[in-house]
Amino acid sequence: MDLITNLSIGFGVAFTAQNLVYAFVGCLLGTLIGVLPGIGPVATIAMLLPATYALPPVAALIMLAGIYYGAQYGGSTTAILVNLPGESSSVVTVIDGYQMARKGRAGPALAAAGLGSFFAGCVGTLILAAFAPPLTELAFKFGPAEYFSLMILGLIGAVVLASGSLLKAITMILFGLALGLVGTDVNSGVARYSFDIPELTDGIGFIAIAMGVFGYGEIIGNLAVPSDQREVFTAKVKGLWPTKQDFKDMTPAVLRGTALGSSLGILPGGGALLSAFAAYTIEKKIKLKKGEVPFGQGNIRGVAGPESANNAGAQTSFIPLLTLGIPPNAVMALMVGAMTIHNIQPGPQVMTSNPELFWGLIASMWIGNAMLIVLNLPMIGLWIKLLTIP
């Protein structure tokens, strides 16, 4: 009963004309930022942070939150269409999404990503509203041993994701670990493997690596082929909407991805990226049905599962921020900055001292997810026209 009362307060705040406008602006900006590789919500929110000083606190946080979860929607678009992840959490979507586009099934892939994201976002927000305090306590029981186990699970998942030579997969994992060591040690403050290059003291950005591996590889591959022989997707687009069989295949993947993303989103450092990789690993381990497309060749579960997971993870990553004042990732750290600008102390007191902000932000996430599905689904046809551009 308290939940319904609190949500009624939240929707009363979120449905004001001003907050609806800022929710729409945030969702639209987030979608566009997700589509543009290399920018990301962290840089965008950091640039917009000073501008929020003149806004009311609720409107400012609603807009910044919309940018964050809107970017999760938009990141899948270029990942599917041009093999270039717009957002780090969409890296794994490239594997099957782009192959679906090559087979003329970009429409179903984009629709699966959008619908899965919408469902997962709504469920993640419901979990945020109903279970924030107990889930935060659970997250705080994770100690060094649990985090080490989680990292080992991630490395095992990377091996499972690999196809072909196991030796090559392990070599690339070790190479990735070596790249991850570059930067400043968080405990000692000592720069590791920066070679006196100031730009390396902050580490090597994941987006830069993803663009190099996926995006520039595709560009170089195209440049190596004569222009009249380059692959252009023109006449083989087979529809803009998933078939009944697609819905049947992707529904369990969406449910699994949502559950996994909702769980991992509350963990510091986990969030959308870890959720997406974990979801794809699980989907790949599930036995293929008769006649189902193998993973890596355009399986719709390889799109729906990770996209659902990263959106659920993005929503539940607000739980440690709003209930304990502890940011689980870089975006949430910027949200702490936004709250501080408006003289709001993040933590459990927000729920009691400023319920309009707490529940208004949660209610705006449902509204934002509805806005995003309305924005993204009608644009599927427009995005697919990009495939006809040589």
mmCIF file with all atom_site columns, C-alpha atoms in Angstrom, residues 52-177:
data_model
loop_
_atom_site.group_PDB
_atom_site.id
_atom_site.type_symbol
_atom_site.label_atom_id
_atom_site.label_alt_id
_atom_site.label_comp_id
_atom_site.label_asym_id
_atom_site.label_entity_id
_atom_site.label_seq_id
_atom_site.pdbx_PDB_ins_code
_atom_site.Cartn_x
_atom_site.Cartn_y
_atom_site.Cartn_z
_atom_site.occupancy
_atom_site.B_iso_or_equiv
_atom_site.pdbx_formal_charge
_atom_site.auth_seq_id
_atom_site.auth_comp_id
_atom_site.auth_asym_id
_atom_site.auth_atom_id
_atom_site.pdbx_PDB_model_num
ATOM 1   C CA . THR A 1 52  ? 21.772 21.738  -14.693 1.00 0.00 ? 52  THR A CA 1
ATOM 2   C CA . TYR A 1 53  ? 22.646 24.330  -12.055 1.00 0.00 ? 53  TYR A CA 1
ATOM 3   C CA . ALA A 1 54  ? 19.855 26.570  -13.339 1.00 0.00 ? 54  ALA A CA 1
ATOM 4   C CA . LEU A 1 55  ? 17.283 23.745  -13.425 1.00 0.00 ? 55  LEU A CA 1
ATOM 5   C CA . PRO A 1 56  ? 15.063 22.497  -10.600 1.00 0.00 ? 56  PRO A CA 1
ATOM 6   C CA . PRO A 1 57  ? 16.667 19.442  -8.911  1.00 0.00 ? 57  PRO A CA 1
ATOM 7   C CA . VAL A 1 58  ? 13.989 16.954  -10.010 1.00 0.00 ? 58  VAL A CA 1
ATOM 8   C CA . ALA A 1 59  ? 14.027 18.141  -13.632 1.00 0.00 ? 59  ALA A CA 1
ATOM 9   C CA . ALA A 1 60  ? 17.839 18.028  -13.758 1.00 0.00 ? 60  ALA A CA 1
ATOM 10  C CA . LEU A 1 61  ? 18.058 14.457  -12.447 1.00 0.00 ? 61  LEU A CA 1
ATOM 11  C CA . ILE A 1 62  ? 15.196 13.290  -14.683 1.00 0.00 ? 62  ILE A CA 1
ATOM 12  C CA . MET A 1 63  ? 17.012 14.636  -17.763 1.00 0.00 ? 63  MET A CA 1
ATOM 13  C CA . LEU A 1 64  ? 20.404 13.180  -16.807 1.00 0.00 ? 64  LEU A CA 1
ATOM 14  C CA . ALA A 1 65  ? 18.870 9.796   -15.993 1.00 0.00 ? 65  ALA A CA 1
ATOM 15  C CA . GLY A 1 66  ? 17.083 9.847   -19.358 1.00 0.00 ? 66  GLY A CA 1
ATOM 16  C CA . ILE A 1 67  ? 20.398 10.406  -21.112 1.00 0.00 ? 67  ILE A CA 1
ATOM 17  C CA . TYR A 1 68  ? 21.878 7.374   -19.346 1.00 0.00 ? 68  TYR A CA 1
ATOM 18  C CA . TYR A 1 69  ? 19.207 4.789   -20.024 1.00 0.00 ? 69  TYR A CA 1
ATOM 19  C CA . GLY A 1 70  ? 18.390 6.351   -23.408 1.00 0.00 ? 70  GLY A CA 1
ATOM 20  C CA . ALA A 1 71  ? 21.969 5.675   -24.501 1.00 0.00 ? 71  ALA A CA 1
ATOM 21  C CA . GLN A 1 72  ? 21.423 1.977   -23.787 1.00 0.00 ? 72  GLN A CA 1
ATOM 22  C CA . TYR A 1 73  ? 18.614 1.990   -26.362 1.00 0.00 ? 73  TYR A CA 1
ATOM 23  C CA . GLY A 1 74  ? 20.537 3.925   -28.994 1.00 0.00 ? 74  GLY A CA 1
ATOM 24  C CA . GLY A 1 75  ? 23.767 1.970   -28.642 1.00 0.00 ? 75  GLY A CA 1
ATOM 25  C CA . SER A 1 76  ? 22.297 -1.089  -30.345 1.00 0.00 ? 76  SER A CA 1
ATOM 26  C CA . THR A 1 77  ? 21.405 0.763   -33.556 1.00 0.00 ? 77  THR A CA 1
ATOM 27  C CA . THR A 1 78  ? 24.867 1.184   -35.056 1.00 0.00 ? 78  THR A CA 1
ATOM 28  C CA . ALA A 1 79  ? 25.958 -2.126  -33.509 1.00 0.00 ? 79  ALA A CA 1
ATOM 29  C CA . ILE A 1 80  ? 23.310 -3.891  -35.589 1.00 0.00 ? 80  ILE A CA 1
ATOM 30  C CA . LEU A 1 81  ? 23.466 -1.791  -38.753 1.00 0.00 ? 81  LEU A CA 1
ATOM 31  C CA . VAL A 1 82  ? 27.153 -1.038  -39.275 1.00 0.00 ? 82  VAL A CA 1
ATOM 32  C CA . ASN A 1 83  ? 29.016 -3.367  -36.893 1.00 0.00 ? 83  ASN A CA 1
ATOM 33  C CA . LEU A 1 84  ? 30.030 -0.407  -34.717 1.00 0.00 ? 84  LEU A CA 1
ATOM 34  C CA . PRO A 1 85  ? 28.793 -0.352  -31.096 1.00 0.00 ? 85  PRO A CA 1
ATOM 35  C CA . GLY A 1 86  ? 27.543 3.092   -30.145 1.00 0.00 ? 86  GLY A CA 1
ATOM 36  C CA . GLU A 1 87  ? 27.758 2.323   -26.424 1.00 0.00 ? 87  GLU A CA 1
ATOM 37  C CA . SER A 1 88  ? 30.087 -0.035  -24.522 1.00 0.00 ? 88  SER A CA 1
ATOM 38  C CA . SER A 1 89  ? 27.203 -2.211  -23.316 1.00 0.00 ? 89  SER A CA 1
ATOM 39  C CA . SER A 1 90  ? 26.233 -2.875  -26.960 1.00 0.00 ? 90  SER A CA 1
ATOM 40  C CA . VAL A 1 91  ? 29.559 -4.462  -27.891 1.00 0.00 ? 91  VAL A CA 1
ATOM 41  C CA . VAL A 1 92  ? 28.190 -7.978  -27.542 1.00 0.00 ? 92  VAL A CA 1
ATOM 42  C CA . THR A 1 93  ? 25.111 -7.057  -29.626 1.00 0.00 ? 93  THR A CA 1
ATOM 43  C CA . VAL A 1 94  ? 27.425 -6.690  -32.624 1.00 0.00 ? 94  VAL A CA 1
ATOM 44  C CA . ILE A 1 95  ? 28.097 -10.435 -32.753 1.00 0.00 ? 95  ILE A CA 1
ATOM 45  C CA . ASP A 1 96  ? 24.617 -11.508 -33.880 1.00 0.00 ? 96  ASP A CA 1
ATOM 46  C CA . GLY A 1 97  ? 22.939 -8.178  -34.614 1.00 0.00 ? 97  GLY A CA 1
ATOM 47  C CA . TYR A 1 98  ? 25.209 -7.307  -37.517 1.00 0.00 ? 98  TYR A CA 1
ATOM 48  C CA . GLN A 1 99  ? 24.898 -10.796 -38.965 1.00 0.00 ? 99  GLN A CA 1
ATOM 49  C CA . MET A 1 100 ? 21.104 -10.420 -38.886 1.00 0.00 ? 100 MET A CA 1
ATOM 50  C CA . ALA A 1 101 ? 21.470 -7.130  -40.782 1.00 0.00 ? 101 ALA A CA 1
ATOM 51  C CA . ARG A 1 102 ? 23.662 -8.807  -43.400 1.00 0.00 ? 102 ARG A CA 1
ATOM 52  C CA . LYS A 1 103 ? 20.887 -11.337 -43.955 1.00 0.00 ? 103 LYS A CA 1
ATOM 53  C CA . GLY A 1 104 ? 18.292 -8.609  -44.449 1.00 0.00 ? 104 GLY A CA 1
ATOM 54  C CA . ARG A 1 105 ? 16.885 -8.930  -40.931 1.00 0.00 ? 105 ARG A CA 1
ATOM 55  C CA . ALA A 1 106 ? 17.978 -5.588  -39.508 1.00 0.00 ? 106 ALA A CA 1
ATOM 56  C CA . GLY A 1 107 ? 14.334 -4.698  -38.807 1.00 0.00 ? 107 GLY A CA 1
ATOM 57  C CA . PRO A 1 108 ? 13.636 -7.702  -36.566 1.00 0.00 ? 108 PRO A CA 1
ATOM 58  C CA . ALA A 1 109 ? 16.999 -7.193  -34.830 1.00 0.00 ? 109 ALA A CA 1
ATOM 59  C CA . LEU A 1 110 ? 16.267 -3.530  -34.042 1.00 0.00 ? 110 LEU A CA 1
ATOM 60  C CA . ALA A 1 111 ? 12.717 -4.380  -32.960 1.00 0.00 ? 111 ALA A CA 1
ATOM 61  C CA . ALA A 1 112 ? 13.972 -7.189  -30.699 1.00 0.00 ? 112 ALA A CA 1
ATOM 62  C CA . ALA A 1 113 ? 16.502 -4.813  -29.132 1.00 0.00 ? 113 ALA A CA 1
ATOM 63  C CA . GLY A 1 114 ? 13.869 -2.108  -28.640 1.00 0.00 ? 114 GLY A CA 1
ATOM 64  C CA . LEU A 1 115 ? 11.125 -4.343  -27.247 1.00 0.00 ? 115 LEU A CA 1
ATOM 65  C CA . GLY A 1 116 ? 13.540 -6.230  -24.997 1.00 0.00 ? 116 GLY A CA 1
ATOM 66  C CA . SER A 1 117 ? 14.964 -2.947  -23.729 1.00 0.00 ? 117 SER A CA 1
ATOM 67  C CA . PHE A 1 118 ? 11.481 -1.591  -23.002 1.00 0.00 ? 118 PHE A CA 1
ATOM 68  C CA . PHE A 1 119 ? 10.381 -4.657  -21.055 1.00 0.00 ? 119 PHE A CA 1
ATOM 69  C CA . ALA A 1 120 ? 13.641 -4.867  -19.113 1.00 0.00 ? 120 ALA A CA 1
ATOM 70  C CA . GLY A 1 121 ? 13.606 -1.150  -18.366 1.00 0.00 ? 121 GLY A CA 1
ATOM 71  C CA . CYS A 1 122 ? 10.080 -1.342  -16.953 1.00 0.00 ? 122 CYS A CA 1
ATOM 72  C CA . VAL A 1 123 ? 10.890 -4.387  -14.831 1.00 0.00 ? 123 VAL A CA 1
ATOM 73  C CA . GLY A 1 124 ? 14.166 -2.846  -13.636 1.00 0.00 ? 124 GLY A CA 1
ATOM 74  C CA . THR A 1 125 ? 12.320 0.290   -12.571 1.00 0.00 ? 125 THR A CA 1
ATOM 75  C CA . LEU A 1 126 ? 9.706  -1.793  -10.742 1.00 0.00 ? 126 LEU A CA 1
ATOM 76  C CA . ILE A 1 127 ? 12.495 -3.591  -8.873  1.00 0.00 ? 127 ILE A CA 1
ATOM 77  C CA . LEU A 1 128 ? 14.069 -0.216  -8.078  1.00 0.00 ? 128 LEU A CA 1
ATOM 78  C CA . ALA A 1 129 ? 10.778 0.993   -6.611  1.00 0.00 ? 129 ALA A CA 1
ATOM 79  C CA . ALA A 1 130 ? 9.902  -2.150  -4.661  1.00 0.00 ? 130 ALA A CA 1
ATOM 80  C CA . PHE A 1 131 ? 13.167 -3.740  -3.562  1.00 0.00 ? 131 PHE A CA 1
ATOM 81  C CA . ALA A 1 132 ? 15.800 -0.998  -3.403  1.00 0.00 ? 132 ALA A CA 1
ATOM 82  C CA . PRO A 1 133 ? 16.750 -1.247  0.318   1.00 0.00 ? 133 PRO A CA 1
ATOM 83  C CA . PRO A 1 134 ? 17.035 -5.074  0.613   1.00 0.00 ? 134 PRO A CA 1
ATOM 84  C CA . LEU A 1 135 ? 18.867 -5.374  -2.716  1.00 0.00 ? 135 LEU A CA 1
ATOM 85  C CA . THR A 1 136 ? 21.402 -2.787  -1.609  1.00 0.00 ? 136 THR A CA 1
ATOM 86  C CA . GLU A 1 137 ? 22.091 -4.744  1.579   1.00 0.00 ? 137 GLU A CA 1
ATOM 87  C CA . LEU A 1 138 ? 22.671 -7.839  -0.561  1.00 0.00 ? 138 LEU A CA 1
ATOM 88  C CA . ALA A 1 139 ? 25.107 -5.957  -2.792  1.00 0.00 ? 139 ALA A CA 1
ATOM 89  C CA . PHE A 1 140 ? 27.101 -4.833  0.249   1.00 0.00 ? 140 PHE A CA 1
ATOM 90  C CA . LYS A 1 141 ? 27.662 -8.444  1.288   1.00 0.00 ? 141 LYS A CA 1
ATOM 91  C CA . PHE A 1 142 ? 29.877 -8.830  -1.770  1.00 0.00 ? 142 PHE A CA 1
ATOM 92  C CA . GLY A 1 143 ? 33.459 -8.812  -0.523  1.00 0.00 ? 143 GLY A CA 1
ATOM 93  C CA . PRO A 1 144 ? 36.815 -9.309  -2.257  1.00 0.00 ? 144 PRO A CA 1
ATOM 94  C CA . ALA A 1 145 ? 36.269 -13.063 -2.624  1.00 0.00 ? 145 ALA A CA 1
ATOM 95  C CA . GLU A 1 146 ? 32.894 -12.592 -4.307  1.00 0.00 ? 146 GLU A CA 1
ATOM 96  C CA . TYR A 1 147 ? 34.231 -9.936  -6.669  1.00 0.00 ? 147 TYR A CA 1
ATOM 97  C CA . PHE A 1 148 ? 37.201 -12.110 -7.565  1.00 0.00 ? 148 PHE A CA 1
ATOM 98  C CA . SER A 1 149 ? 34.808 -14.963 -8.333  1.00 0.00 ? 149 SER A CA 1
ATOM 99  C CA . LEU A 1 150 ? 32.716 -12.611 -10.455 1.00 0.00 ? 150 LEU A CA 1
ATOM 100 C CA . MET A 1 151 ? 35.792 -11.561 -12.438 1.00 0.00 ? 151 MET A CA 1
ATOM 101 C CA . ILE A 1 152 ? 36.779 -15.189 -12.962 1.00 0.00 ? 152 ILE A CA 1
ATOM 102 C CA . LEU A 1 153 ? 33.234 -15.866 -14.174 1.00 0.00 ? 153 LEU A CA 1
ATOM 103 C CA . GLY A 1 154 ? 33.628 -12.994 -16.639 1.00 0.00 ? 154 GLY A CA 1
ATOM 104 C CA . LEU A 1 155 ? 36.894 -14.426 -17.970 1.00 0.00 ? 155 LEU A CA 1
ATOM 105 C CA . ILE A 1 156 ? 35.337 -17.870 -18.311 1.00 0.00 ? 156 ILE A CA 1
ATOM 106 C CA . GLY A 1 157 ? 32.425 -16.246 -20.112 1.00 0.00 ? 157 GLY A CA 1
ATOM 107 C CA . ALA A 1 158 ? 34.858 -14.607 -22.534 1.00 0.00 ? 158 ALA A CA 1
ATOM 108 C CA . VAL A 1 159 ? 36.317 -18.024 -23.373 1.00 0.00 ? 159 VAL A CA 1
ATOM 109 C CA . VAL A 1 160 ? 32.818 -19.432 -23.858 1.00 0.00 ? 160 VAL A CA 1
ATOM 110 C CA . LEU A 1 161 ? 31.931 -16.548 -26.183 1.00 0.00 ? 161 LEU A CA 1
ATOM 111 C CA . ALA A 1 162 ? 34.973 -17.220 -28.343 1.00 0.00 ? 162 ALA A CA 1
ATOM 112 C CA . SER A 1 163 ? 34.658 -19.434 -31.377 1.00 0.00 ? 163 SER A CA 1
ATOM 113 C CA . GLY A 1 164 ? 37.513 -21.172 -33.126 1.00 0.00 ? 164 GLY A CA 1
ATOM 114 C CA . SER A 1 165 ? 40.912 -21.572 -31.527 1.00 0.00 ? 165 SER A CA 1
ATOM 115 C CA . LEU A 1 166 ? 40.871 -21.784 -27.724 1.00 0.00 ? 166 LEU A CA 1
ATOM 116 C CA . LEU A 1 167 ? 44.525 -20.700 -27.647 1.00 0.00 ? 167 LEU A CA 1
ATOM 117 C CA . LYS A 1 168 ? 43.684 -17.516 -29.559 1.00 0.00 ? 168 LYS A CA 1
ATOM 118 C CA . ALA A 1 169 ? 40.802 -16.807 -27.184 1.00 0.00 ? 169 ALA A CA 1
ATOM 119 C CA . ILE A 1 170 ? 43.008 -17.148 -24.096 1.00 0.00 ? 170 ILE A CA 1
ATOM 120 C CA . THR A 1 171 ? 45.732 -15.044 -25.748 1.00 0.00 ? 171 THR A CA 1
ATOM 121 C CA . MET A 1 172 ? 43.250 -12.247 -26.463 1.00 0.00 ? 172 MET A CA 1
ATOM 122 C CA . ILE A 1 173 ? 41.929 -12.412 -22.888 1.00 0.00 ? 173 ILE A CA 1
ATOM 123 C CA . LEU A 1 174 ? 45.464 -12.030 -21.525 1.00 0.00 ? 174 LEU A CA 1
ATOM 124 C CA . PHE A 1 175 ? 46.039 -9.167  -23.958 1.00 0.00 ? 175 PHE A CA 1
ATOM 125 C CA . GLY A 1 176 ? 42.828 -7.530  -22.728 1.00 0.00 ? 176 GLY A CA 1
ATOM 126 C CA . LEU A 1 177 ? 43.955 -7.921  -19.118 1.00 0.00 ? 177 LEU A CA 1
#
